[in-house]
């Protein structure tokens, strides 16, 4: 039976519907995920960038502390043995902060060549004090300052990074107490 002129047959309508469905599938494939998934993906990307920035900042501060240990050991060779374990722990913490960014690459923990292409600029390393006890006190103060800055960063950190920063802050606080000259640790509040 023939269709009257100007009307579409059932077969034509079904074919057109199938073509529109296929075009919709192809268009969806070109634009990626549905809107909700794309928004979620953008949010995840933003969170990943924020976490990377937070780790880079924490790593830059850790690298500055590592450089202070090196400068102090160079200025006071008699303290090198005392500082070596603290420096080693600081280097290990630096490696832990950089681990996700350097997956597949091995870190040497030496503090040399630590900056990546997107890493923030290195902090200037102050000259260690001339007196050994004052140099230890300066390192203790630097450790305490780093502990406080890491604790302050916890509020905006994702859970895994927050746990890492809290652990590192606790270690910084302990090293601050260990490095403080004998009388200073007893005078400072806990």
mmCIF file of C-alpha atoms in Angstrom:
data_model
loop_
_atom_site.group_PDB
_atom_site.id
_atom_site.type_symbol
_atom_site.label_atom_id
_atom_site.label_comp_id
_atom_site.label_asym_id
_atom_site.label_seq_id
_atom_site.Cartn_x
_atom_site.Cartn_y
_atom_site.Cartn_z
ATOM 1 C CA UNK A 1 0.000 0.000 0.000
ATOM 2 C CA UNK A 2 1.407 3.326 -0.998
ATOM 3 C CA UNK A 3 1.544 6.288 1.335
ATOM 4 C CA UNK A 4 -0.233 9.458 0.351
ATOM 5 C CA UNK A 5 2.081 12.199 -0.892
ATOM 6 C CA UNK A 6 3.605 14.317 1.912
ATOM 7 C CA UNK A 7 3.342 11.583 4.562
ATOM 8 C CA UNK A 8 6.046 9.313 5.818
ATOM 9 C CA UNK A 9 5.711 5.595 5.915
ATOM 10 C CA UNK A 10 6.234 3.640 9.081
ATOM 11 C CA UNK A 11 9.416 2.209 7.599
ATOM 12 C CA UNK A 12 10.742 5.727 6.859
ATOM 13 C CA UNK A 13 9.979 6.870 10.406
ATOM 14 C CA UNK A 14 11.717 3.848 11.917
ATOM 15 C CA UNK A 15 14.754 4.366 9.676
ATOM 16 C CA UNK A 16 14.905 8.044 10.571
ATOM 17 C CA UNK A 17 14.605 7.217 14.284
ATOM 18 C CA UNK A 18 17.432 4.686 13.999
ATOM 19 C CA UNK A 19 19.596 7.218 12.193
ATOM 20 C CA UNK A 20 18.926 9.833 14.882
ATOM 21 C CA UNK A 21 19.775 7.329 17.612
ATOM 22 C CA UNK A 22 23.033 6.430 15.858
ATOM 23 C CA UNK A 23 23.864 10.103 15.454
ATOM 24 C CA UNK A 24 23.193 10.646 19.140
ATOM 25 C CA UNK A 25 25.519 7.788 20.087
ATOM 26 C CA UNK A 26 28.245 9.136 17.815
ATOM 27 C CA UNK A 27 27.803 12.648 19.177
ATOM 28 C CA UNK A 28 27.980 11.381 22.761
ATOM 29 C CA UNK A 29 31.169 9.537 21.873
ATOM 30 C CA UNK A 30 32.670 12.726 20.511
ATOM 31 C CA UNK A 31 31.901 14.811 23.565
ATOM 32 C CA UNK A 32 33.117 12.242 26.076
ATOM 33 C CA UNK A 33 31.249 11.343 29.218
ATOM 34 C CA UNK A 34 27.805 12.647 30.142
ATOM 35 C CA UNK A 35 27.696 16.097 31.722
ATOM 36 C CA UNK A 36 27.581 14.842 35.304
ATOM 37 C CA UNK A 37 30.615 12.628 34.746
ATOM 38 C CA UNK A 38 32.520 15.446 33.007
ATOM 39 C CA UNK A 39 31.811 17.804 35.936
ATOM 40 C CA UNK A 40 32.934 15.104 38.368
ATOM 41 C CA UNK A 41 36.078 14.533 36.289
ATOM 42 C CA UNK A 42 36.861 18.275 36.305
ATOM 43 C CA UNK A 43 36.362 18.322 40.083
ATOM 44 C CA UNK A 44 38.722 15.344 40.480
ATOM 45 C CA UNK A 45 41.269 17.072 38.234
ATOM 46 C CA UNK A 46 41.011 20.198 40.389
ATOM 47 C CA UNK A 47 41.480 18.159 43.551
ATOM 48 C CA UNK A 48 44.467 16.355 42.034
ATOM 49 C CA UNK A 49 46.038 19.677 41.044
ATOM 50 C CA UNK A 50 45.444 21.081 44.533
ATOM 51 C CA UNK A 51 46.982 17.999 46.126
ATOM 52 C CA UNK A 52 49.978 18.162 43.769
ATOM 53 C CA UNK A 53 50.468 21.857 44.599
ATOM 54 C CA UNK A 54 50.256 21.103 48.325
ATOM 55 C CA UNK A 55 52.823 18.303 48.009
ATOM 56 C CA UNK A 56 55.107 20.508 45.903
ATOM 57 C CA UNK A 57 54.980 23.271 48.507
ATOM 58 C CA UNK A 58 55.648 20.794 51.319
ATOM 59 C CA UNK A 59 58.491 19.257 49.298
ATOM 60 C CA UNK A 60 60.028 22.678 48.614
ATOM 61 C CA UNK A 61 59.981 23.450 52.342
ATOM 62 C CA UNK A 62 61.486 20.015 53.057
ATOM 63 C CA UNK A 63 64.214 20.593 50.464
ATOM 64 C CA UNK A 64 65.005 23.945 52.109
ATOM 65 C CA UNK A 65 65.336 22.198 55.482
ATOM 66 C CA UNK A 66 67.580 19.565 53.916
ATOM 67 C CA UNK A 67 69.762 22.346 52.492
ATOM 68 C CA UNK A 68 69.959 23.901 55.977
ATOM 69 C CA UNK A 69 71.194 20.593 57.388
ATOM 70 C CA UNK A 70 73.857 20.448 54.669
ATOM 71 C CA UNK A 71 74.903 24.056 55.231
ATOM 72 C CA UNK A 72 75.106 23.553 58.992
ATOM 73 C CA UNK A 73 77.146 20.348 58.653
ATOM 74 C CA UNK A 74 79.507 22.129 56.240
ATOM 75 C CA UNK A 75 79.899 25.113 58.567
ATOM 76 C CA UNK A 76 80.311 22.905 61.675
ATOM 77 C CA UNK A 77 81.981 19.600 60.723
ATOM 78 C CA UNK A 78 81.962 18.519 64.387
ATOM 79 C CA UNK A 79 78.125 18.462 64.227
ATOM 80 C CA UNK A 80 77.968 16.333 61.060
ATOM 81 C CA UNK A 81 77.600 13.070 63.013
ATOM 82 C CA UNK A 82 74.857 14.516 65.198
ATOM 83 C CA UNK A 83 72.988 15.922 62.193
ATOM 84 C CA UNK A 84 73.337 12.875 59.914
ATOM 85 C CA UNK A 85 70.345 10.888 61.270
ATOM 86 C CA UNK A 86 68.109 13.976 61.250
ATOM 87 C CA UNK A 87 69.184 14.793 57.706
ATOM 88 C CA UNK A 88 68.518 11.208 56.590
ATOM 89 C CA UNK A 89 64.975 11.311 57.988
ATOM 90 C CA UNK A 90 64.383 14.697 56.335
ATOM 91 C CA UNK A 91 65.550 13.235 52.991
ATOM 92 C CA UNK A 92 63.235 10.228 53.412
ATOM 93 C CA UNK A 93 60.312 12.553 54.141
ATOM 94 C CA UNK A 94 61.146 14.545 51.043
ATOM 95 C CA UNK A 95 61.074 11.341 48.986
ATOM 96 C CA UNK A 96 57.669 10.456 50.480
ATOM 97 C CA UNK A 97 56.263 13.848 49.484
ATOM 98 C CA UNK A 98 57.580 13.490 45.962
ATOM 99 C CA UNK A 99 56.634 9.818 45.483
ATOM 100 C CA UNK A 100 53.396 10.342 43.478
ATOM 101 C CA UNK A 101 54.968 13.012 41.253
ATOM 102 C CA UNK A 102 58.028 10.914 40.542
ATOM 103 C CA UNK A 103 56.387 7.518 40.119
ATOM 104 C CA UNK A 104 58.689 5.349 38.083
ATOM 105 C CA UNK A 105 61.734 7.498 38.821
ATOM 106 C CA UNK A 106 64.056 6.730 41.691
ATOM 107 C CA UNK A 107 64.827 9.446 44.226
ATOM 108 C CA UNK A 108 68.281 9.627 45.719
ATOM 109 C CA UNK A 109 67.321 11.663 48.768
ATOM 110 C CA UNK A 110 70.442 13.740 48.345
ATOM 111 C CA UNK A 111 68.671 17.039 47.931
ATOM 112 C CA UNK A 112 70.460 17.634 44.633
ATOM 113 C CA UNK A 113 68.383 18.038 41.514
ATOM 114 C CA UNK A 114 65.149 17.819 43.473
ATOM 115 C CA UNK A 115 63.239 20.491 41.574
ATOM 116 C CA UNK A 116 61.027 19.295 38.777
ATOM 117 C CA UNK A 117 59.723 21.399 35.921
ATOM 118 C CA UNK A 118 56.644 22.485 37.897
ATOM 119 C CA UNK A 119 58.218 22.632 41.350
ATOM 120 C CA UNK A 120 58.204 25.959 43.159
ATOM 121 C CA UNK A 121 61.442 27.882 43.400
ATOM 122 C CA UNK A 122 63.840 26.785 46.127
ATOM 123 C CA UNK A 123 63.786 28.644 49.418
ATOM 124 C CA UNK A 124 66.929 30.656 50.193
ATOM 125 C CA UNK A 125 69.187 28.928 52.717
ATOM 126 C CA UNK A 126 70.252 31.217 55.546
ATOM 127 C CA UNK A 127 73.841 31.185 56.713
ATOM 128 C CA UNK A 128 74.199 28.949 59.792
ATOM 129 C CA UNK A 129 75.131 30.754 63.017
ATOM 130 C CA UNK A 130 78.842 30.761 63.870
ATOM 131 C CA UNK A 131 78.427 29.021 67.224
ATOM 132 C CA UNK A 132 77.584 25.291 67.089
ATOM 133 C CA UNK A 133 74.927 25.526 69.813
ATOM 134 C CA UNK A 134 73.284 28.463 68.034
ATOM 135 C CA UNK A 135 73.398 26.489 64.766
ATOM 136 C CA UNK A 136 71.567 23.596 66.441
ATOM 137 C CA UNK A 137 69.028 26.028 67.892
ATOM 138 C CA UNK A 138 68.464 27.502 64.412
ATOM 139 C CA UNK A 139 67.820 24.019 63.009
ATOM 140 C CA UNK A 140 65.470 23.254 65.908
ATOM 141 C CA UNK A 141 63.573 26.450 65.148
ATOM 142 C CA UNK A 142 63.409 25.573 61.442
ATOM 143 C CA UNK A 143 62.055 22.108 62.296
ATOM 144 C CA UNK A 144 59.406 23.630 64.580
ATOM 145 C CA UNK A 145 58.410 26.173 61.947
ATOM 146 C CA UNK A 146 58.041 23.423 59.371
ATOM 147 C CA UNK A 147 55.949 21.355 61.805
ATOM 148 C CA UNK A 148 53.612 24.318 62.307
ATOM 149 C CA UNK A 149 53.277 25.042 58.588
ATOM 150 C CA UNK A 150 52.497 21.386 57.857
ATOM 151 C CA UNK A 151 49.847 21.338 60.565
ATOM 152 C CA UNK A 152 48.318 24.504 59.115
ATOM 153 C CA UNK A 153 48.112 22.838 55.681
ATOM 154 C CA UNK A 154 46.035 19.938 57.022
ATOM 155 C CA UNK A 155 42.732 21.799 56.717
ATOM 156 C CA UNK A 156 42.740 21.819 52.923
ATOM 157 C CA UNK A 157 44.482 18.502 52.338
ATOM 158 C CA UNK A 158 42.864 15.328 51.002
ATOM 159 C CA UNK A 159 42.785 12.516 53.599
ATOM 160 C CA UNK A 160 45.890 10.617 52.448
ATOM 161 C CA UNK A 161 47.963 13.775 52.132
ATOM 162 C CA UNK A 162 46.640 15.053 55.472
ATOM 163 C CA UNK A 163 47.793 11.858 57.173
ATOM 164 C CA UNK A 164 51.229 12.199 55.575
ATOM 165 C CA UNK A 165 51.542 15.869 56.541
ATOM 166 C CA UNK A 166 50.411 15.163 60.117
ATOM 167 C CA UNK A 167 52.985 12.407 60.435
ATOM 168 C CA UNK A 168 55.726 14.606 59.011
ATOM 169 C CA UNK A 169 54.715 17.493 61.283
ATOM 170 C CA UNK A 170 54.975 15.230 64.325
ATOM 171 C CA UNK A 171 58.424 14.094 63.218
ATOM 172 C CA UNK A 172 59.491 17.721 62.687
ATOM 173 C CA UNK A 173 58.298 18.624 66.181
ATOM 174 C CA UNK A 174 60.225 15.709 67.710
ATOM 175 C CA UNK A 175 63.408 16.618 65.839
ATOM 176 C CA UNK A 176 62.961 20.204 66.981
ATOM 177 C CA UNK A 177 63.000 19.035 70.581
ATOM 178 C CA UNK A 178 65.951 16.721 69.983
ATOM 179 C CA UNK A 179 68.023 19.429 68.316
ATOM 180 C CA UNK A 180 67.241 22.184 70.799
ATOM 181 C CA UNK A 181 70.142 22.976 73.115
ATOM 182 C CA UNK A 182 69.603 21.256 76.475
ATOM 183 C CA UNK A 183 68.221 24.264 78.344
ATOM 184 C CA UNK A 184 66.056 25.549 75.500
ATOM 185 C CA UNK A 185 63.959 22.383 75.259
ATOM 186 C CA UNK A 186 63.072 22.620 78.930
ATOM 187 C CA UNK A 187 62.151 26.324 78.674
ATOM 188 C CA UNK A 188 59.941 26.025 75.587
ATOM 189 C CA UNK A 189 56.304 25.018 76.002
ATOM 190 C CA UNK A 190 55.286 21.539 74.853
#
